[in-house]
Short mmCIF file of C-alpha atoms in Angstrom, two decimals:
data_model
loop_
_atom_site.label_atom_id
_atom_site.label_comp_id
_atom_site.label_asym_id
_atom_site.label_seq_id
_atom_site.Cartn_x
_atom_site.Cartn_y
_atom_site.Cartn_z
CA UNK L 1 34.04 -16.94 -23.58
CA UNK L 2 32.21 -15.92 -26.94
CA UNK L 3 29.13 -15.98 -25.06
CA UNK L 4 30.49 -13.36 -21.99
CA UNK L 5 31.84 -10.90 -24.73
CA UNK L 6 28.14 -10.20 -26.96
CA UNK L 7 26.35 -10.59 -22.88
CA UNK L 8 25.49 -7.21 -21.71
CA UNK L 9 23.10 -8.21 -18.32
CA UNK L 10 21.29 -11.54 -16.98
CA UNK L 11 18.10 -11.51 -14.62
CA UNK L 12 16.10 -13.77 -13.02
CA UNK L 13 12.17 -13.45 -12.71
CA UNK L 14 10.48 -15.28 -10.33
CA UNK L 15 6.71 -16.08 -9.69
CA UNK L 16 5.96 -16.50 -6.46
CA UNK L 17 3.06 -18.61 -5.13
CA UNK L 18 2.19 -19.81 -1.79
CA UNK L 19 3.86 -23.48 -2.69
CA UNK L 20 6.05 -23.10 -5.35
CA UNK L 21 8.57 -20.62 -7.35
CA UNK L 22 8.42 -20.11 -10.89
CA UNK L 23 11.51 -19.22 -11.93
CA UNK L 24 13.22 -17.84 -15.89
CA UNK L 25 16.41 -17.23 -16.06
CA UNK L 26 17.14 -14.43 -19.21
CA UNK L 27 19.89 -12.89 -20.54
CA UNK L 28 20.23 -9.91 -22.89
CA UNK L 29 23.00 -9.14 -25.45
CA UNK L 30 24.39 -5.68 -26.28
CA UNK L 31 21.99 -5.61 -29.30
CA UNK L 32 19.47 -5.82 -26.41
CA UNK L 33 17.84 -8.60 -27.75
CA UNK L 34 16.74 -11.24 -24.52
CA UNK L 35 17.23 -14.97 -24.95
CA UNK L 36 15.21 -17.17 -21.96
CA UNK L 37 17.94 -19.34 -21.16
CA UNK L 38 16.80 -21.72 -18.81
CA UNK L 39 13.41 -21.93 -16.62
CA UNK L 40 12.57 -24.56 -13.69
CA UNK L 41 10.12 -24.93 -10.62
CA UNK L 42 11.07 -24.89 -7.07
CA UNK L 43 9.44 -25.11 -3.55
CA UNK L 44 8.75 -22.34 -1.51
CA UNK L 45 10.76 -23.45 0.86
CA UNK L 46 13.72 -23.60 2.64
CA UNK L 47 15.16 -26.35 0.85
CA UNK L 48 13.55 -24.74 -2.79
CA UNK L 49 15.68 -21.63 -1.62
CA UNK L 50 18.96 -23.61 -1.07
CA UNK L 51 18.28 -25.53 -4.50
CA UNK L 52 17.88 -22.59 -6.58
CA UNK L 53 20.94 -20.56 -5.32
CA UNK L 54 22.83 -23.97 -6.21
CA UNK L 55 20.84 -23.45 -9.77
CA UNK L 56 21.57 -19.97 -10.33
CA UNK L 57 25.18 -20.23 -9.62
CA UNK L 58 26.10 -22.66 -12.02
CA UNK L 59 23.48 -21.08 -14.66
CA UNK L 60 25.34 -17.54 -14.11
CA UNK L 61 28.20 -16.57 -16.10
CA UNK L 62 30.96 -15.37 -14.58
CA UNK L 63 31.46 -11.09 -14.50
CA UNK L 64 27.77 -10.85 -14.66
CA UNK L 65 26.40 -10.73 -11.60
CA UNK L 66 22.54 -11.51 -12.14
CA UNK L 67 19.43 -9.82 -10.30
CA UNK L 68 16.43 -11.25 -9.24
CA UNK L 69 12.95 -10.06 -9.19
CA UNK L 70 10.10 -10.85 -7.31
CA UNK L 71 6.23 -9.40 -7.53
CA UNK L 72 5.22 -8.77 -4.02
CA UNK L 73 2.56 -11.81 -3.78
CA UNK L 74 0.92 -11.42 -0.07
CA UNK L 75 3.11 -12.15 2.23
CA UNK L 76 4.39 -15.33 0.05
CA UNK L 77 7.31 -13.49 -1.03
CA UNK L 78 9.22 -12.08 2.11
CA UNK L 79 10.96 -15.40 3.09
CA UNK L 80 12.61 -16.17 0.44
CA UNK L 81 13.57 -12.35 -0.24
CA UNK L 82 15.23 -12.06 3.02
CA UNK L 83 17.02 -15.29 2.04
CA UNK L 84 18.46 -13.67 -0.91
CA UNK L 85 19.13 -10.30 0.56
CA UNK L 86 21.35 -11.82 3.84
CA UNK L 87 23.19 -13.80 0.92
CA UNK L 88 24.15 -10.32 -0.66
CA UNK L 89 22.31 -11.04 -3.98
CA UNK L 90 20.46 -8.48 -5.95
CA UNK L 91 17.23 -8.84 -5.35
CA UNK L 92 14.11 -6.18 -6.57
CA UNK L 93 10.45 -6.48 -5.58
CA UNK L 94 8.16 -4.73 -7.56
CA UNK L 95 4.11 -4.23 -6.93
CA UNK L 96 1.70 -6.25 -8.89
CA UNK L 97 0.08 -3.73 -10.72
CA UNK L 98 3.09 -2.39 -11.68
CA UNK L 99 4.39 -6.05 -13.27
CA UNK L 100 0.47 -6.25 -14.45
CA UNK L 101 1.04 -2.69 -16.62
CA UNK L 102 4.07 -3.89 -17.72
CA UNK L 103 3.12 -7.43 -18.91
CA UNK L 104 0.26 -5.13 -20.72
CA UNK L 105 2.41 -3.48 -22.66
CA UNK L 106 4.39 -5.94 -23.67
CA UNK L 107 1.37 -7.67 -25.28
CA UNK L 108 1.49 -10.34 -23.14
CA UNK L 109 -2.57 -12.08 -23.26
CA UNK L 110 -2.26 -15.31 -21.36
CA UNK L 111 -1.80 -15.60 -17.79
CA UNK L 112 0.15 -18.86 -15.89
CA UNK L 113 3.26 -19.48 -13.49
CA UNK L 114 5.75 -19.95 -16.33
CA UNK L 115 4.47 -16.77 -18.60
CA UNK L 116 4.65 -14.03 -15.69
CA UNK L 117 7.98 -15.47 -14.62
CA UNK L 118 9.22 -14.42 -18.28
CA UNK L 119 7.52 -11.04 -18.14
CA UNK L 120 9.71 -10.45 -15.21
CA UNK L 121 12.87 -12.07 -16.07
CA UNK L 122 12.49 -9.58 -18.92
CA UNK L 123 10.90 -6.33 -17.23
CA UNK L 124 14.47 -6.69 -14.95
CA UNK L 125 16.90 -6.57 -18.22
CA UNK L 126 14.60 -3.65 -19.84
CA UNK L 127 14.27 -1.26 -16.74
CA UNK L 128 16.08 0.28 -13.97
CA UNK L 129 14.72 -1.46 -10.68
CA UNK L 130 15.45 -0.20 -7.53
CA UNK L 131 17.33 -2.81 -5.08
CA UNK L 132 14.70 -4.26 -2.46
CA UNK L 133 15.98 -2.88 1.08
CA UNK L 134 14.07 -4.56 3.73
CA UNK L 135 13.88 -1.50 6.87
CA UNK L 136 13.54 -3.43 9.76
CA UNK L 137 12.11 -6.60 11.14
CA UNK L 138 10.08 -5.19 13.51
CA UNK L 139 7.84 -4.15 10.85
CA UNK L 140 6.93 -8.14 10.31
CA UNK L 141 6.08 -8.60 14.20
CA UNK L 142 4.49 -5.46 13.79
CA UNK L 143 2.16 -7.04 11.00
CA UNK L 144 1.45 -10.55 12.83
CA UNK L 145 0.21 -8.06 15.66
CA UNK L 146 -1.99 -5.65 14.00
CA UNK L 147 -3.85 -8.44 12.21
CA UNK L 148 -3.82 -11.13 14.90
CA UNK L 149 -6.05 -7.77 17.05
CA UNK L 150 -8.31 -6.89 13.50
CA UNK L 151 -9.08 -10.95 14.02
CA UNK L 152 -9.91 -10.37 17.54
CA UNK L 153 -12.11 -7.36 16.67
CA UNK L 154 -14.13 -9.51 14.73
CA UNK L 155 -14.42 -12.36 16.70
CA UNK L 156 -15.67 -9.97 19.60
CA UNK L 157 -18.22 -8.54 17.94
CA UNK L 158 -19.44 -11.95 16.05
CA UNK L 159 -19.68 -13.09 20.00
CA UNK L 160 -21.64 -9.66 21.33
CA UNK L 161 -23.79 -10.34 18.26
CA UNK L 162 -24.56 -13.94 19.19
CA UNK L 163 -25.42 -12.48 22.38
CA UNK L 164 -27.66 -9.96 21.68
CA UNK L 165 -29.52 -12.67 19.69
CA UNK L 166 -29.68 -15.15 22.64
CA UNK L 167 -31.23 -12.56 25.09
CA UNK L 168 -34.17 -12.27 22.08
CA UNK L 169 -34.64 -15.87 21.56
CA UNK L 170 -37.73 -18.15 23.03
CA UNK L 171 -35.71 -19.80 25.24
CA UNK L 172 -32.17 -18.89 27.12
CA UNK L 173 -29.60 -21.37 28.13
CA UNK L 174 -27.47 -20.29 30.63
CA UNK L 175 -24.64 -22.43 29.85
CA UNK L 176 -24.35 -20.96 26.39
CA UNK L 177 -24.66 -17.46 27.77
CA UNK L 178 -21.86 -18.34 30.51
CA UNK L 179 -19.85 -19.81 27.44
CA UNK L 180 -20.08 -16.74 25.04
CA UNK L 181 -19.22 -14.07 28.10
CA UNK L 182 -15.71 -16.44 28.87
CA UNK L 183 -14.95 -15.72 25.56
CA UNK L 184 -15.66 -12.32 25.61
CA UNK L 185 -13.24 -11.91 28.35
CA UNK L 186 -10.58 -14.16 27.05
CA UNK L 187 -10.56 -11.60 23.66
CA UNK L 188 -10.80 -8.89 25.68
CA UNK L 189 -7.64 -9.40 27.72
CA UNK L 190 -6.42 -10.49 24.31
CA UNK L 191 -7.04 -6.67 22.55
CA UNK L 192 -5.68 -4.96 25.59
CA UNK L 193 -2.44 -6.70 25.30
CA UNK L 194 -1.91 -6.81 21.76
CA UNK L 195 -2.37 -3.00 22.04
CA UNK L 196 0.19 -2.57 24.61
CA UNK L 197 2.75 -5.09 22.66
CA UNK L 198 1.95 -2.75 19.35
CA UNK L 199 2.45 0.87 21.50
CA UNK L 200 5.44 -0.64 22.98
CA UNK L 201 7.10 -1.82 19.60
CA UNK L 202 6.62 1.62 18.28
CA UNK L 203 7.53 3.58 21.18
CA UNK L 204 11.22 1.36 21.78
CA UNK L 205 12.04 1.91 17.97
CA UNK L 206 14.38 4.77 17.83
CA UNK L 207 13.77 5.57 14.13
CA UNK L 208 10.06 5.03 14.14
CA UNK L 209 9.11 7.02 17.15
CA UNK L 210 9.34 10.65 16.54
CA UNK L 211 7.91 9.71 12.91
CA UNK L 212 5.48 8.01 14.49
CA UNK L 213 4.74 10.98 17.03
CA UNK L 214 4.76 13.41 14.17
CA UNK L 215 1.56 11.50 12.26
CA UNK L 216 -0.95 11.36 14.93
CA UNK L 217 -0.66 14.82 15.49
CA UNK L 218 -3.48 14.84 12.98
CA UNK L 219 -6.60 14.89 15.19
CA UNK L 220 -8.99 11.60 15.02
CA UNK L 221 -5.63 9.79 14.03
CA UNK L 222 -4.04 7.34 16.66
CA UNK L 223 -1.10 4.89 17.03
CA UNK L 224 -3.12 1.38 16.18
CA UNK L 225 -3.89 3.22 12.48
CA UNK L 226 -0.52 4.14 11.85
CA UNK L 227 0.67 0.58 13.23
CA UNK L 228 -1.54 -1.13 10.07
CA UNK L 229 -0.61 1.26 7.50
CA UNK L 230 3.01 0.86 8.29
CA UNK L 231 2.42 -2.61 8.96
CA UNK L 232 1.09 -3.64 5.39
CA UNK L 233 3.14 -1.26 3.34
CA UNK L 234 6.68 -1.97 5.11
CA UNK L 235 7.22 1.41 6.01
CA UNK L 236 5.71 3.30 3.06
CA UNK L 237 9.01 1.47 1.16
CA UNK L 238 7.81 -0.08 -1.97
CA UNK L 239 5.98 3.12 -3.05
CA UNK L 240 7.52 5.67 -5.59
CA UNK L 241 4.38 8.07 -5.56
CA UNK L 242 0.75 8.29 -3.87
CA UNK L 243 -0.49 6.61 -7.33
CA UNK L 244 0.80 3.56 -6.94
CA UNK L 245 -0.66 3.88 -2.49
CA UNK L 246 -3.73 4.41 -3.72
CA UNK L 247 -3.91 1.38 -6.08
CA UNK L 248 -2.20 -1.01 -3.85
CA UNK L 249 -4.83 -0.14 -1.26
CA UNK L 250 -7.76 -0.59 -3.51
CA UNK L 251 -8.60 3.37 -3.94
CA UNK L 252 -8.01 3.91 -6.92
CA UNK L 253 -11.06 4.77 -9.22
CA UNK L 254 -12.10 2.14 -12.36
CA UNK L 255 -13.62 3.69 -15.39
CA UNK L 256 -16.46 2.18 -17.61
CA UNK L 257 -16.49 4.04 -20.58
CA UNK L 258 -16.34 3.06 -24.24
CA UNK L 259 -17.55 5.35 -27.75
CA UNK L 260 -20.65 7.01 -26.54
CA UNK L 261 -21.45 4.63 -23.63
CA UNK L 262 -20.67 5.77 -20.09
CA UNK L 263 -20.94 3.48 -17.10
CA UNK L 264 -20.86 3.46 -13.46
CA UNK L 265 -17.73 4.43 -12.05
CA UNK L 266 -16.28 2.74 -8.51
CA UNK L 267 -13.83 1.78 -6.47
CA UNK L 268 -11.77 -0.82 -7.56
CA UNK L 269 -11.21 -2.26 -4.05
CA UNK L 270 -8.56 -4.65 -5.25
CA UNK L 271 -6.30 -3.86 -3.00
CA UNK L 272 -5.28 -4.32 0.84
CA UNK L 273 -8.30 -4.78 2.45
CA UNK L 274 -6.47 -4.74 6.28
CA UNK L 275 -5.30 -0.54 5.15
CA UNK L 276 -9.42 0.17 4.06
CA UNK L 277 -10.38 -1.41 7.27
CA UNK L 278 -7.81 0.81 9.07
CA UNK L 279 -8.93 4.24 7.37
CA UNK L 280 -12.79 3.76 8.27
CA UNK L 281 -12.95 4.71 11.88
CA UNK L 282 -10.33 7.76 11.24
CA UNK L 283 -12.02 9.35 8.54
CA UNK L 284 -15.22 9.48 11.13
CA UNK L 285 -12.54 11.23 12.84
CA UNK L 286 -11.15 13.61 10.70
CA UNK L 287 -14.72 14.99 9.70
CA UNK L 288 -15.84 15.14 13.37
CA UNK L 289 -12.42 17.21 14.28
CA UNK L 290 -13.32 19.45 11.16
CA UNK L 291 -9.52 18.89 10.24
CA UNK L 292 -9.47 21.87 7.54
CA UNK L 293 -8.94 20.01 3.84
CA UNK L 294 -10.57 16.70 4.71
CA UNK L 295 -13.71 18.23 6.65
CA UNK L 296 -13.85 20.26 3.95
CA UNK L 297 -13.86 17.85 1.05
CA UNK L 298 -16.52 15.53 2.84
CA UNK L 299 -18.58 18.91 2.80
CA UNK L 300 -17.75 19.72 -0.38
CA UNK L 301 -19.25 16.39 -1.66
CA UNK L 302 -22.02 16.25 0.25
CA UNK L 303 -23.27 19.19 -1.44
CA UNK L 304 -22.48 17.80 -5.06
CA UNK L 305 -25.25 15.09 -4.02
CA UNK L 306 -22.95 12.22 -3.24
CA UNK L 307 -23.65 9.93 -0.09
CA UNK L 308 -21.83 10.11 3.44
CA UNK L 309 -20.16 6.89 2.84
CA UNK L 310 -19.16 8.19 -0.81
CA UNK L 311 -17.83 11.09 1.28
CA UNK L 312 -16.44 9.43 3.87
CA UNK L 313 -14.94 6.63 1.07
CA UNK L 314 -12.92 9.92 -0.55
CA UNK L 315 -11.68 11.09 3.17
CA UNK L 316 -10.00 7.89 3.40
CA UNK L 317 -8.43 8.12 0.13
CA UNK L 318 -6.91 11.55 0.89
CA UNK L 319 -6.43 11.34 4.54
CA UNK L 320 -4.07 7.99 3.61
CA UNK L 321 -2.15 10.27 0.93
CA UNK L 322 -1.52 12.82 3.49
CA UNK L 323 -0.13 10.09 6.07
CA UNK L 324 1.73 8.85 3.53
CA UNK L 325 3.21 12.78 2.69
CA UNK L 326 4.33 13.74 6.25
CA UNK L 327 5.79 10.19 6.75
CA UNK L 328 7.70 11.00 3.56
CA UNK L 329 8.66 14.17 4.33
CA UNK L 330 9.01 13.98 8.42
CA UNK L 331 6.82 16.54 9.12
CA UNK L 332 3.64 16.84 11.71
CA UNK L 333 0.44 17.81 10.55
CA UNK L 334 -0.34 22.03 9.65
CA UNK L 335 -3.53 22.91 9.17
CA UNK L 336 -2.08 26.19 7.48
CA UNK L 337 0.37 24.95 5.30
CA UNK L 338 -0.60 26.32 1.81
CA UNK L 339 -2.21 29.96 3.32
CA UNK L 340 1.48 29.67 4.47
CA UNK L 341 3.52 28.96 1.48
CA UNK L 342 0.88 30.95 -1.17
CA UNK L 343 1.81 34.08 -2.24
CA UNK L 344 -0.24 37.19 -3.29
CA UNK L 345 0.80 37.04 -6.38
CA UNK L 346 0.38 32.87 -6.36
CA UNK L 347 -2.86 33.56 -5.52
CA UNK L 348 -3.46 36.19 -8.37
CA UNK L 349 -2.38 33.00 -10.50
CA UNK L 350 -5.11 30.88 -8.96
CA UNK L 351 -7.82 33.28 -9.58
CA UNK L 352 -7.01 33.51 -13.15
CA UNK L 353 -6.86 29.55 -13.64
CA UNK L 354 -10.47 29.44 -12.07
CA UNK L 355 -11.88 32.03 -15.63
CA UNK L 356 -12.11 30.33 -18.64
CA UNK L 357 -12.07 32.75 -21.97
CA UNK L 358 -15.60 33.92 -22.21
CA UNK L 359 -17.56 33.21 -19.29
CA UNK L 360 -18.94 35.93 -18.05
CA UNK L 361 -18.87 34.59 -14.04
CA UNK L 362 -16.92 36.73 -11.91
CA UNK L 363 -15.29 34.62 -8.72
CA UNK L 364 -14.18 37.21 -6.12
CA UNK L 365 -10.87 37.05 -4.45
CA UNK L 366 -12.11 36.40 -1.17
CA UNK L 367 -13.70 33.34 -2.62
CA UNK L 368 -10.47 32.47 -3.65
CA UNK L 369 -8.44 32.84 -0.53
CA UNK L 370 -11.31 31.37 1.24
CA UNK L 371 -10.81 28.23 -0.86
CA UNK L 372 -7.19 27.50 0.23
CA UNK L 373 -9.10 26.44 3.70
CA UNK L 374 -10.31 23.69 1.65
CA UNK L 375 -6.77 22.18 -0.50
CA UNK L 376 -6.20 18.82 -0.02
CA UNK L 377 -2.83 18.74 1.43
CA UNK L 378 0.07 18.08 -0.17
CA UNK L 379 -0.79 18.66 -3.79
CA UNK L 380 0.35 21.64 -5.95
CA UNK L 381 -2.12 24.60 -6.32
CA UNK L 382 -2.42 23.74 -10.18
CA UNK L 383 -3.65 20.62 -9.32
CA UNK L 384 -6.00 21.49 -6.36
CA UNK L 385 -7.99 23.96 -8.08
CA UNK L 386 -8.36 21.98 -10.86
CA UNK L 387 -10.70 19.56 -8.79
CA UNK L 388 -12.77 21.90 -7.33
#
């Protein structure tokens, strides 16, 4: 009773691999100062499920209801999430890079099962973490479908490459030939109907549709792209701004820079490879529709001297920040959105922002409105013209 009266919250952090779950279970007092009370191991599996809800019942004091919080390992995770969520406990999922910041900060410098599942247990008494609320389950088959047909892709063109290379070699064997062409067919069948089962699924959901509708208005943008992205990201769910997007799909940009040295800066590419492989083909598409912001931008760095698949590498990064937008916003595609919503005297603004005290350049305002062609979408003017 003692105990209950100086208790102010309990959480429960859990590591999740592809076997196992590391789990802490920490409380913190009203002097928020957080005790680890107990820790154990379970499987990740149905019985490991069943075994720790047995665990965290008679580990949970009564009045204090405790949440639980998961990183978002792969795909490792989603089971046992949906087993918590159906049994009405409070569950969170947060994004690896954000736990990774947070375990930063906290000065935490070795990495194992047991240490991350503390850094959680404890990130869930310190912050405010949004309740995990799974949208649908048709965003699962949705996934199984979109990368069962990127496996298929490859395969067929591993098979019209072994092809190509028999017809060049010494000798031919017809039986081989015969062999590689069944297979051929087989996939092909294969594509066409997974593309079919991933139209239909999209076109049958009620709430998906007319979202769904609204994003390809953006020419060189079809369904099977918006199938991945929503596919891999649950619906855009798990993502508070385009920052944490662009990270989670390996955009985002990694710095090598230290005193007076300067290195080479890249892509990170840690990320989800299935949403890079899903923005390549549409970002050829984008450019060769001269889609206003995104044609432009490829342009634009073409003529600072970067390469076409440097461009191209940036198109994806913005053209995936814009899909994300409209889906968050429910809006189609304009072309003309910020000559729209820019003022005169907005624009007055933007001119002025582009002079900095001294220089002696004079930029026209025709240059300027003639910019606005080229805005990334989406972004505030402030922002915009600072990249330019």
């Amino acid at each position: 009773m003692e105990e209950c009266t100086r208790l102010s919250s309990q959480n429960v952090g859990v590591d999740v691999s592809k076997d196992t779950l590391d789990v802490v279970f920490s409380t913190m007092d009203l002097k928020r100062q957080v005790k680890v009370k107990a820790s154990r191991k379970f499987s990740n599996k149905l019985h490991g499920f069943k075994d720790f809800i047995k665990w965290i019942d008679d580990k949970s004091i009564e009045g204090f209801e405790p949440t639980i919080l998961l990183e978002a390992t792969g795909v490792y995770y989603e089971q046992f999430a949906w087993f918590l969520y159906e049994r009405k406990y409070a569950v969170s999922v947060i994004l690896p890079t954000k736990a990774k910041r947070y375990f930063q900060a906290i000065g935490n410098k070795s990495k194992n099962d047991k240490i991350d599942a503390t850094g959680l247990s404890r990130m869930g008494l310190e912050q405010r973490i949004p309740l995990w609320q799974p949208l649908s389950k048709d965003f699962y088959r949705l996934r199984l479908l979109t990368r069962q047909l990127e496996d298929f892709n490859e395969q067929r063109t591993v098979i019209l490459n072994q092809l190509h290379a028999l017809s060049h070699s010494a000798y031919s064997v017809k039986e081989v030939e015969k062999n590689f062409k069944k297979l051929l067919k087989e996939l092909d069948k294969g594509i066409v109907s997974i593309n079919k089962s991933i139209e239909k699924l999209l076109m049958e959901d009620a709430k998906l549709r007319p979202k769904v509708e609204k994003i390809i208005t953006i020419p060189g943008v079809g369904v099977r792209t918006i199938a991945v992205l929503l596919a891999e990201t649950n619906g855009f769910e798990t993502f508070e701004n385009q920052g944490q997007l662009v990270s989670y799909s390996g955009y985002d940009i990694v710095h090598n820079q230290s005193g007076k040295y300067s290195g080479k800066t890249k892509m990170s590419k840690k990320g989800n490879a299935h949403i890079r492989r899903a923005m390549h083909l549409p970002a050829f598409g984008v450019v060769r529709c001269q889609v206003a912001p995104l044609a432009a931008l490829y342009k634009r760095l073409i003529e600072r001297g970067k390469t076409k698949m440097q461009a191209y590498v940036a198109v994806q990064r913005k053209l995936l920040i814009l899909i994300w937008a409209l889906w968050k916003k429910d809006q189609a595609y304009d072309p003309t959105y910020h000559i729209k919503n820019i003022s005169d005297n907005e624009e007055s603004k933007l001119l002025f922002s582009l002079v900095s005290k001294g220089d002696t350049k004079k930029i026209a305002l025709e240059r300027t409105r003639a910019t606005l062609d080229e805005l990334p979408y989406n972004e505030s003017p402030e922002v915009l013209f600072s990249l330019l």
